[in-house]
Amino acid sequence: MRSRALVAIDPRPGVSLDRWVNLISSLCDFVAGFKVGLPFMFSYGVSGLRALRGSCDRFLIADFKLADIDHVMVLTVSHVIGYVDGVIAHAFIGFKGGLEGLKEYLDGLGVKLILIISMSHAGSVDVLDANIDRLLWVADRLRPWGLVAPATRPDVISYARERAPWAKILAPGVGVQGARPGDGIRAGADYEIIGRLVTEAPDPLEVVKWVNEEHVRALRGG
Amino acid sequence: MRSRALVAIDPRPGVSLDRWVNLISSLCDFVAGFKVGLPFMFSYGVSGLRALRGSCDRFLIADFKLADIDHVMVLTVSHVIGYVDGVIAHAFIGFKGGLEGLKEYLDGLGVKLILIISMSHAGSVDVLDANIDRLLWVADRLRPWGLVAPATRPDVISYARERAPWAKILAPGVGVQGARPGDGIRAGADYEIIGRLVTEAPDPLEVVKWVNEEHVRALRGG
């Protein structure tokens, strides 16, 4: 079975790029892809991203949690076009002068847009989750390739799954943040995002293999 | 009078760092400060930020529109600590596992937190502005140094001014996005953020001087 695991690469300062290139090479055949955020970009820059891309040709996501006006989001993403397959932005930003321009830009380049409708931390309930219908309305109008909804609150995933059958759902929060591998898949997610549980493990490949087994079990209804 | 103008530095690809270092040096005595976003960081990296800091000792803001879990926001900001005086994040992220950890980290280092409660583009009304009370509640509980509210919708600034008398208010959207210099100040903002109107002008210093005059007029009730 194709893996449902996306590995989040969020380096602590002082770790060498080689460590990540080696890690990604070793996991390449066992995962669906990877995502990098701002800590990666600030550590290694665009050339670091190019090195990752060169070491494994899986789905690579720029997870900058974009939440700016269109002009600035497009300028930001223009630096990584050619190296990534998807870009994560916040549905919260709304259309006009915001996500509309980003979507148009990414569509023109064949890069997938992924919108966050809920997050994995507890504070997501303060504002985000109270607006789930509004955020799903933004998503429905924009029709991005994917949505982000948290494995830590599977009911949010189930709700999004029902309301947005057209979307791929990516579920973060597996591992250190509290969800167990399979929690997101069972609730209807297509992928689970796993970070420190894999990247800080003594044997990351063993963890990925175990996560994949848990996903198979979840898909079988276990 | 002390200037109320904050200049946004959002480079298009291909512009040299020298251009910005020179621009900032030439404006240094006439502005309240500067802000840089992700386009700047992706173009020039942390060393570029160090060069800006070295060329003008005004208030420098990292405007990364942070909107992630605490762990990732802190990792991101750790790269620029020592070079910036303030950091901009989104109020919609909420507390626990989010802004709470970021605020604690910044407080420990004497760096100011600035929270976005509304944005300058039209799409801000889709979700953000419909949640203004909720976002002001987040701000009130966290008590950051400043808030961001748009000069393009002065009523939002007036509302925030009334509800958060303890906060500095920074107003973007002046110039290319449609607000005139002084619109934000008149509505109760402490600073106006001006980007392309200054940075793409043939004579940026002349524009800044004109903006400062408009601010003086606005403060006199004109």
Short mmCIF file of C-alpha atoms in Angstrom, two decimals:
data_model
loop_
_atom_site.label_atom_id
_atom_site.label_comp_id
_atom_site.label_asym_id
_atom_site.label_seq_id
_atom_site.Cartn_x
_atom_site.Cartn_y
_atom_site.Cartn_z
CA MET A 1 0.00 0.00 0.00
CA ARG A 2 1.04 3.55 -0.76
CA SER A 3 2.15 5.29 2.46
CA ARG A 4 -0.14 7.88 4.06
CA ALA A 5 2.68 9.43 6.08
CA LEU A 6 3.98 12.96 5.51
CA VAL A 7 7.07 13.79 7.56
CA ALA A 8 7.43 17.35 8.93
CA ILE A 9 10.97 18.71 8.85
CA ASP A 10 11.34 21.45 11.50
CA PRO A 11 15.04 21.72 12.39
CA ARG A 12 16.31 23.02 15.69
CA PRO A 13 19.10 25.59 15.19
CA GLY A 14 22.57 24.13 14.72
CA VAL A 15 21.60 20.88 12.98
CA SER A 16 23.38 20.42 9.65
CA LEU A 17 21.52 20.20 6.34
CA ASP A 18 23.31 16.91 5.66
CA ARG A 19 21.43 15.31 8.51
CA TRP A 20 18.12 16.12 6.81
CA VAL A 21 19.28 15.14 3.33
CA ASN A 22 20.37 11.78 4.72
CA LEU A 23 17.16 11.33 6.69
CA ILE A 24 14.98 12.11 3.69
CA SER A 25 16.96 9.78 1.44
CA SER A 26 16.59 6.95 3.93
CA LEU A 27 12.81 7.47 4.33
CA CYS A 28 12.08 8.26 0.67
CA ASP A 29 10.66 4.83 -0.33
CA PHE A 30 8.50 4.54 2.79
CA VAL A 31 6.61 7.85 3.02
CA ALA A 32 4.10 9.82 0.94
CA GLY A 33 6.19 12.95 1.21
CA PHE A 34 7.62 15.69 3.38
CA LYS A 35 6.82 19.21 4.49
CA VAL A 36 9.17 22.01 5.48
CA GLY A 37 8.31 25.17 7.39
CA LEU A 38 9.99 28.45 8.23
CA PRO A 39 12.57 26.94 10.64
CA PHE A 40 13.94 24.93 7.70
CA MET A 41 13.98 27.95 5.38
CA PHE A 42 15.66 30.21 7.95
CA SER A 43 18.28 27.51 8.64
CA TYR A 44 19.17 26.49 5.09
CA GLY A 45 17.44 28.89 2.68
CA VAL A 46 16.17 28.08 -0.80
CA SER A 47 19.35 26.13 -1.60
CA GLY A 48 18.54 23.81 1.30
CA LEU A 49 15.14 23.13 -0.21
CA ARG A 50 16.79 22.39 -3.55
CA ALA A 51 19.03 19.86 -1.79
CA LEU A 52 16.00 18.12 -0.24
CA ARG A 53 14.25 18.01 -3.60
CA GLY A 54 17.34 16.47 -5.15
CA SER A 55 17.58 13.74 -2.54
CA CYS A 56 14.01 12.38 -2.78
CA ASP A 57 11.36 12.94 -5.42
CA ARG A 58 8.30 12.53 -3.16
CA PHE A 59 5.54 15.09 -2.60
CA LEU A 60 7.18 18.13 -1.01
CA ILE A 61 5.08 20.76 0.74
CA ALA A 62 6.05 24.32 1.64
CA ASP A 63 4.28 24.71 4.98
CA PHE A 64 4.81 28.40 5.61
CA LYS A 65 1.30 28.79 7.09
CA LEU A 66 0.84 31.69 4.68
CA ALA A 67 -1.50 34.33 6.08
CA ASP A 68 -0.76 37.59 4.29
CA ILE A 69 -2.12 39.73 1.46
CA ASP A 70 -1.88 38.23 -2.06
CA HIS A 71 1.07 40.40 -3.13
CA VAL A 72 3.26 39.24 -0.22
CA MET A 73 2.16 35.57 -0.37
CA VAL A 74 2.98 35.41 -4.09
CA LEU A 75 6.36 37.09 -3.55
CA THR A 76 7.09 34.58 -0.78
CA VAL A 77 6.11 31.51 -2.76
CA SER A 78 7.92 32.69 -5.91
CA HIS A 79 11.19 31.79 -4.17
CA VAL A 80 10.32 28.11 -3.82
CA ILE A 81 8.42 27.47 -7.07
CA GLY A 82 10.14 24.63 -8.90
CA TYR A 83 11.04 22.86 -5.66
CA VAL A 84 7.65 22.18 -4.08
CA ASP A 85 4.44 20.39 -5.11
CA GLY A 86 2.13 22.05 -2.59
CA VAL A 87 1.82 25.18 -0.47
CA ILE A 88 -0.05 25.54 2.85
CA ALA A 89 -2.00 28.72 3.63
CA HIS A 90 -4.65 29.71 6.17
CA ALA A 91 -8.30 29.70 5.03
CA PHE A 92 -8.75 32.45 7.61
CA ILE A 93 -7.29 35.05 5.24
CA GLY A 94 -10.33 35.10 2.94
CA PHE A 95 -10.56 35.71 -0.81
CA LYS A 96 -10.30 39.12 -2.31
CA GLY A 97 -6.76 40.48 -2.14
CA GLY A 98 -5.80 37.29 -0.28
CA LEU A 99 -6.26 33.62 -1.19
CA GLU A 100 -7.83 34.35 -4.58
CA GLY A 101 -4.58 35.78 -5.93
CA LEU A 102 -2.47 33.03 -4.37
CA LYS A 103 -4.68 30.29 -5.84
CA GLU A 104 -4.56 31.85 -9.30
CA TYR A 105 -0.77 32.10 -9.12
CA LEU A 106 -0.34 28.48 -7.96
CA ASP A 107 -2.87 27.13 -10.49
CA GLY A 108 -0.89 28.76 -13.29
CA LEU A 109 2.20 26.87 -12.16
CA GLY A 110 0.57 23.52 -11.36
CA VAL A 111 1.34 23.79 -7.63
CA LYS A 112 -1.30 22.52 -5.20
CA LEU A 113 -2.88 24.77 -2.60
CA ILE A 114 -3.64 23.29 0.83
CA LEU A 115 -5.81 25.32 3.23
CA ILE A 116 -5.77 25.11 7.01
CA ILE A 117 -9.25 24.99 8.52
CA SER A 118 -8.21 23.82 11.99
CA MET A 119 -4.96 23.24 13.85
CA SER A 120 -3.53 20.60 16.18
CA HIS A 121 -2.93 22.72 19.30
CA ALA A 122 -5.53 23.30 22.02
CA GLY A 123 -5.76 27.04 21.25
CA SER A 124 -7.28 26.21 17.87
CA VAL A 125 -10.66 26.06 19.61
CA ASP A 126 -10.39 29.75 20.72
CA VAL A 127 -11.14 31.17 17.27
CA LEU A 128 -10.47 28.72 14.42
CA ASP A 129 -12.77 25.88 15.45
CA ALA A 130 -15.54 28.31 16.36
CA ASN A 131 -15.42 29.32 12.68
CA ILE A 132 -15.29 25.88 11.10
CA ASP A 133 -18.34 26.45 8.89
CA ARG A 134 -17.07 29.80 7.71
CA LEU A 135 -13.63 28.32 6.95
CA LEU A 136 -15.18 25.39 5.09
CA TRP A 137 -17.21 27.93 3.11
CA VAL A 138 -13.95 29.69 2.11
CA ALA A 139 -12.51 26.30 1.14
CA ASP A 140 -15.59 25.30 -0.84
CA ARG A 141 -15.52 28.52 -2.80
CA LEU A 142 -11.78 28.24 -3.54
CA ARG A 143 -11.60 24.44 -4.01
CA PRO A 144 -7.96 23.90 -3.08
CA TRP A 145 -6.40 20.45 -3.55
CA GLY A 146 -6.27 19.79 0.17
CA LEU A 147 -7.31 20.82 3.67
CA VAL A 148 -5.48 20.63 6.98
CA ALA A 149 -7.49 19.37 9.98
CA PRO A 150 -6.03 18.01 13.23
CA ALA A 151 -5.57 14.36 14.20
CA THR A 152 -5.76 15.61 17.80
CA ARG A 153 -9.48 16.39 17.34
CA PRO A 154 -10.80 13.65 15.01
CA ASP A 155 -14.35 15.04 15.14
CA VAL A 156 -13.10 18.08 13.21
CA ILE A 157 -11.67 15.77 10.53
CA SER A 158 -14.93 13.79 10.30
CA TYR A 159 -16.86 17.02 9.93
CA ALA A 160 -14.54 18.33 7.19
CA ARG A 161 -14.60 14.91 5.45
CA GLU A 162 -18.37 15.07 5.25
CA ARG A 163 -18.55 18.69 4.18
CA ALA A 164 -15.65 18.61 1.67
CA PRO A 165 -15.68 15.21 -0.05
CA TRP A 166 -13.66 16.71 -2.93
CA ALA A 167 -10.64 17.53 -0.70
CA LYS A 168 -7.60 15.59 0.37
CA ILE A 169 -7.34 15.94 4.14
CA LEU A 170 -3.93 16.23 5.82
CA ALA A 171 -3.91 15.62 9.58
CA PRO A 172 -1.10 17.00 11.79
CA GLY A 173 -0.64 16.45 15.51
CA VAL A 174 0.40 12.80 15.43
CA GLY A 175 3.06 11.87 17.99
CA VAL A 176 4.45 14.53 20.35
CA GLN A 177 1.23 16.56 20.13
CA GLY A 178 -0.88 13.67 21.35
CA ALA A 179 -2.65 11.85 18.52
CA ARG A 180 -1.74 8.23 17.82
CA PRO A 181 -0.84 7.07 14.30
CA GLY A 182 -4.11 6.07 12.65
CA ASP A 183 -6.33 8.51 14.59
CA GLY A 184 -6.50 10.90 11.65
CA ILE A 185 -6.94 8.20 8.98
CA ARG A 186 -9.74 6.55 10.96
CA ALA A 187 -11.57 9.90 11.12
CA GLY A 188 -11.35 10.32 7.34
CA ALA A 189 -7.97 11.95 6.66
CA ASP A 190 -5.98 10.95 3.57
CA TYR A 191 -2.60 11.68 5.11
CA GLU A 192 -1.14 12.07 8.58
CA ILE A 193 1.65 14.55 9.24
CA ILE A 194 4.25 13.25 11.68
CA GLY A 195 7.15 15.37 12.89
CA ARG A 196 9.27 14.88 15.97
CA LEU A 197 7.99 11.34 16.56
CA VAL A 198 9.97 10.41 13.43
CA THR A 199 12.70 13.03 13.16
CA GLU A 200 13.84 12.78 16.79
CA ALA A 201 13.64 8.99 16.96
CA PRO A 202 16.85 6.95 17.31
CA ASP A 203 15.66 4.94 14.28
CA PRO A 204 13.32 7.11 12.15
CA LEU A 205 12.77 4.40 9.52
CA GLU A 206 11.49 1.94 12.12
CA VAL A 207 8.99 4.56 13.33
CA VAL A 208 7.81 5.25 9.78
CA LYS A 209 7.32 1.53 9.14
CA TRP A 210 5.31 1.22 12.36
CA VAL A 211 3.21 4.28 11.41
CA ASN A 212 2.51 2.73 7.99
CA GLU A 213 1.35 -0.50 9.68
CA GLU A 214 -0.94 1.48 11.97
CA HIS A 215 -2.37 3.20 8.91
CA VAL A 216 -3.07 -0.13 7.21
CA ARG A 217 -4.82 -1.27 10.39
CA ALA A 218 -6.85 1.97 10.53
CA LEU A 219 -7.92 1.62 6.89
CA ARG A 220 -9.05 -1.95 7.59
CA GLY A 221 -11.26 -0.58 10.35
CA GLY A 222 -9.03 -1.69 13.21
CA MET B 1 7.58 65.37 15.98
CA ARG B 2 8.62 61.77 16.11
CA SER B 3 7.65 60.01 12.88
CA ARG B 4 4.66 57.64 12.86
CA ALA B 5 5.77 55.92 9.66
CA LEU B 6 6.89 52.29 9.52
CA VAL B 7 8.27 51.26 6.13
CA ALA B 8 7.54 47.72 4.88
CA ILE B 9 10.42 46.08 3.04
CA ASP B 10 9.06 43.38 0.69
CA PRO B 11 11.63 42.84 -2.07
CA ARG B 12 10.78 41.53 -5.50
CA PRO B 13 13.17 38.75 -6.56
CA GLY B 14 16.41 39.92 -8.11
CA VAL B 15 16.84 43.17 -6.18
CA SER B 16 20.18 43.42 -4.40
CA LEU B 17 20.47 43.69 -0.62
CA ASP B 18 22.59 46.83 -1.11
CA ARG B 19 19.58 48.64 -2.50
CA TRP B 20 17.70 48.05 0.76
CA VAL B 21 20.65 48.85 3.00
CA ASN B 22 21.06 52.15 1.16
CA LEU B 23 17.33 52.89 1.27
CA ILE B 24 17.12 52.22 4.98
CA SER B 25 20.18 54.34 5.74
CA SER B 26 18.73 57.25 3.78
CA LEU B 27 15.33 57.04 5.54
CA CYS B 28 16.66 56.23 9.01
CA ASP B 29 16.30 59.72 10.53
CA PHE B 30 12.81 60.27 9.11
CA VAL B 31 10.84 57.12 10.04
CA ALA B 32 9.75 55.32 13.19
CA GLY B 33 11.10 52.03 11.89
CA PHE B 34 10.88 49.21 9.37
CA LYS B 35 9.32 45.81 8.96
CA VAL B 36 10.51 42.86 6.92
CA GLY B 37 8.51 39.83 5.87
CA LEU B 38 9.17 36.45 4.32
CA PRO B 39 10.13 37.80 0.86
CA PHE B 40 13.03 39.62 2.52
CA MET B 41 14.09 36.55 4.51
CA PHE B 42 13.90 34.22 1.49
CA SER B 43 15.92 36.71 -0.57
CA TYR B 44 18.69 37.58 1.87
CA GLY B 45 18.41 35.28 4.88
CA VAL B 46 19.31 36.11 8.47
CA SER B 47 22.55 37.78 7.35
CA GLY B 48 20.46 40.22 5.32
CA LEU B 49 18.51 41.13 8.43
CA ARG B 50 21.78 41.66 10.30
CA ALA B 51 22.88 44.06 7.54
CA LEU B 52 19.64 46.06 7.86
CA ARG B 53 20.04 46.23 11.62
CA GLY B 54 23.58 47.47 11.19
CA SER B 55 22.56 50.24 8.81
CA CYS B 56 19.83 51.87 10.94
CA ASP B 57 19.02 51.47 14.61
CA ARG B 58 15.26 52.18 14.39
CA PHE B 59 12.46 49.86 15.50
CA LEU B 60 12.72 46.72 13.34
CA ILE B 61 9.81 44.32 13.08
CA ALA B 62 9.82 40.71 11.89
CA ASP B 63 6.50 40.55 10.08
CA PHE B 64 6.30 36.84 9.36
CA LYS B 65 2.53 36.76 10.05
CA LEU B 66 3.24 33.85 12.39
CA ALA B 67 0.30 31.45 12.56
CA ASP B 68 1.64 28.09 13.73
CA ILE B 69 1.90 26.00 16.87
CA ASP B 70 4.14 27.39 19.65
CA HIS B 71 7.01 24.97 18.99
CA VAL B 72 7.34 26.02 15.34
CA MET B 73 6.81 29.77 15.98
CA VAL B 74 9.53 29.77 18.63
CA LEU B 75 11.93 27.83 16.37
CA THR B 76 11.23 30.34 13.59
CA VAL B 77 11.73 33.44 15.72
CA SER B 78 14.86 32.05 17.38
CA HIS B 79 16.72 32.72 14.11
CA VAL B 80 16.09 36.47 14.21
CA ILE B 81 16.34 37.18 17.95
CA GLY B 82 19.00 39.84 18.48
CA TYR B 83 18.11 41.61 15.23
CA VAL B 84 14.46 42.59 15.74
CA ASP B 85 12.50 44.59 18.32
CA GLY B 86 9.08 43.19 17.52
CA VAL B 87 7.40 40.15 16.00
CA ILE B 88 4.00 40.02 14.25
CA ALA B 89 1.69 37.01 14.75
CA HIS B 90 -1.98 36.28 14.09
CA ALA B 91 -4.41 36.55 17.02
CA PHE B 92 -6.61 33.89 15.42
CA ILE B 93 -4.15 31.16 16.46
CA GLY B 94 -5.38 31.29 20.06
CA PHE B 95 -3.56 30.62 23.33
CA LYS B 96 -2.80 27.18 24.52
CA GLY B 97 -0.05 25.54 22.46
CA GLY B 98 -0.02 28.69 20.31
CA LEU B 99 0.41 32.36 21.23
CA GLU B 100 0.89 31.66 24.94
CA GLY B 101 4.23 29.96 24.32
CA LEU B 102 5.34 32.57 21.79
CA LYS B 103 4.52 35.44 24.17
CA GLU B 104 6.39 33.79 27.04
CA TYR B 105 9.44 33.25 24.82
CA LEU B 106 9.45 36.85 23.52
CA ASP B 107 8.83 38.33 26.99
CA GLY B 108 11.87 36.49 28.29
CA LEU B 109 13.98 38.16 25.60
CA GLY B 110 12.44 41.65 25.75
CA VAL B 111 11.04 41.40 22.22
CA LYS B 112 7.60 42.93 21.59
CA LEU B 113 4.68 40.87 20.35
CA ILE B 114 2.29 42.49 17.85
CA LEU B 115 -0.99 40.69 17.10
CA ILE B 116 -3.02 40.98 13.89
CA ILE B 117 -6.73 41.42 14.55
CA SER B 118 -7.68 42.59 11.04
CA MET B 119 -5.94 42.98 7.68
CA SER B 120 -5.83 45.54 4.89
CA HIS B 121 -7.20 43.44 1.99
CA ALA B 122 -10.91 43.14 1.19
CA GLY B 123 -10.96 39.39 2.04
CA SER B 124 -10.31 40.27 5.68
CA VAL B 125 -14.07 40.73 6.09
CA ASP B 126 -14.74 37.06 5.09
CA VAL B 127 -13.59 35.64 8.42
CA LEU B 128 -11.28 37.97 10.38
CA ASP B 129 -13.54 41.01 10.72
CA ALA B 130 -16.54 38.81 11.52
CA ASN B 131 -14.51 37.72 14.56
CA ILE B 132 -13.26 41.08 15.72
CA ASP B 133 -14.62 40.68 19.27
CA ARG B 134 -13.17 37.22 19.62
CA LEU B 135 -9.78 38.41 18.33
CA LEU B 136 -9.82 41.40 20.67
CA TRP B 137 -10.62 38.99 23.50
CA VAL B 138 -7.50 36.95 22.59
CA ALA B 139 -5.50 40.21 22.52
CA ASP B 140 -6.90 41.39 25.84
CA ARG B 141 -6.02 38.13 27.53
CA LEU B 142 -2.48 38.10 26.08
CA ARG B 143 -1.76 41.86 26.30
CA PRO B 144 0.81 42.14 23.50
CA TRP B 145 2.62 45.45 22.97
CA GLY B 146 0.72 46.19 19.77
CA LEU B 147 -2.12 45.31 17.44
CA VAL B 148 -2.41 45.44 13.65
CA ALA B 149 -5.62 46.93 12.22
CA PRO B 150 -6.09 48.26 8.67
CA ALA B 151 -5.94 51.87 7.51
CA THR B 152 -8.18 50.72 4.62
CA ARG B 153 -11.06 50.22 7.10
CA PRO B 154 -10.69 53.01 9.68
CA ASP B 155 -13.82 51.89 11.56
CA VAL B 156 -11.95 48.72 12.57
CA ILE B 157 -9.11 50.85 13.96
CA SER B 158 -11.55 53.07 15.90
CA TYR B 159 -13.21 49.99 17.36
CA ALA B 160 -9.86 48.45 18.39
CA ARG B 161 -8.69 51.81 19.80
CA GLU B 162 -11.74 51.94 22.06
CA ARG B 163 -11.59 48.32 23.13
CA ALA B 164 -7.80 48.12 23.63
CA PRO B 165 -6.61 51.47 25.00
CA TRP B 166 -3.49 49.75 26.35
CA ALA B 167 -2.24 48.76 22.85
CA LYS B 168 -0.13 50.46 20.22
CA ILE B 169 -2.02 50.18 16.94
CA LEU B 170 -0.13 49.67 13.67
CA ALA B 171 -2.12 50.36 10.50
CA PRO B 172 -1.11 48.82 7.15
CA GLY B 173 -2.73 49.43 3.77
CA VAL B 174 -1.52 52.98 3.18
CA GLY B 175 -0.64 53.75 -0.45
CA VAL B 176 -0.98 51.05 -3.12
CA GLN B 177 -3.70 49.27 -1.11
CA GLY B 178 -5.88 52.36 -1.05
CA ALA B 179 -5.68 54.23 2.25
CA ARG B 180 -4.24 57.76 2.24
CA PRO B 181 -1.47 58.76 4.67
CA GLY B 182 -3.22 59.97 7.81
CA ASP B 183 -6.33 57.76 7.48
CA GLY B 184 -5.03 55.31 10.07
CA ILE B 185 -3.73 57.98 12.46
CA ARG B 186 -7.02 59.89 12.32
CA ALA B 187 -8.89 56.70 13.28
CA GLY B 188 -6.67 56.19 16.32
CA ALA B 189 -3.61 54.27 15.07
CA ASP B 190 -0.18 55.03 16.55
CA TYR B 191 1.74 54.09 13.43
CA GLU B 192 1.01 53.65 9.74
CA ILE B 193 2.77 50.98 7.71
CA ILE B 194 3.72 52.12 4.21
CA GLY B 195 5.30 49.80 1.67
CA ARG B 196 5.42 50.20 -2.09
CA LEU B 197 4.29 53.84 -1.95
CA VAL B 198 7.73 54.55 -0.44
CA THR B 199 9.95 51.71 -1.65
CA GLU B 200 8.94 51.95 -5.32
CA ALA B 201 8.97 55.76 -5.44
CA PRO B 202 11.62 57.52 -7.53
CA ASP B 203 12.43 59.56 -4.41
CA PRO B 204 11.48 57.54 -1.29
CA LEU B 205 12.68 60.22 1.15
CA GLU B 206 10.38 62.83 -0.39
CA VAL B 207 7.43 60.45 0.03
CA VAL B 208 8.34 59.76 3.66
CA LYS B 209 8.57 63.51 4.38
CA TRP B 210 5.16 64.04 2.78
CA VAL B 211 3.70 61.14 4.80
CA ASN B 212 5.12 62.66 8.00
CA GLU B 213 3.48 66.00 7.15
CA GLU B 214 0.17 64.26 6.53
CA HIS B 215 0.51 62.57 9.93
CA VAL B 216 1.12 65.92 11.64
CA ARG B 217 -2.00 67.28 9.92
CA ALA B 218 -4.00 64.20 10.98
CA LEU B 219 -2.87 64.57 14.60
CA ARG B 220 -3.94 68.23 14.55
CA GLY B 221 -7.37 67.07 13.51
CA GLY B 222 -7.01 68.06 9.83
#
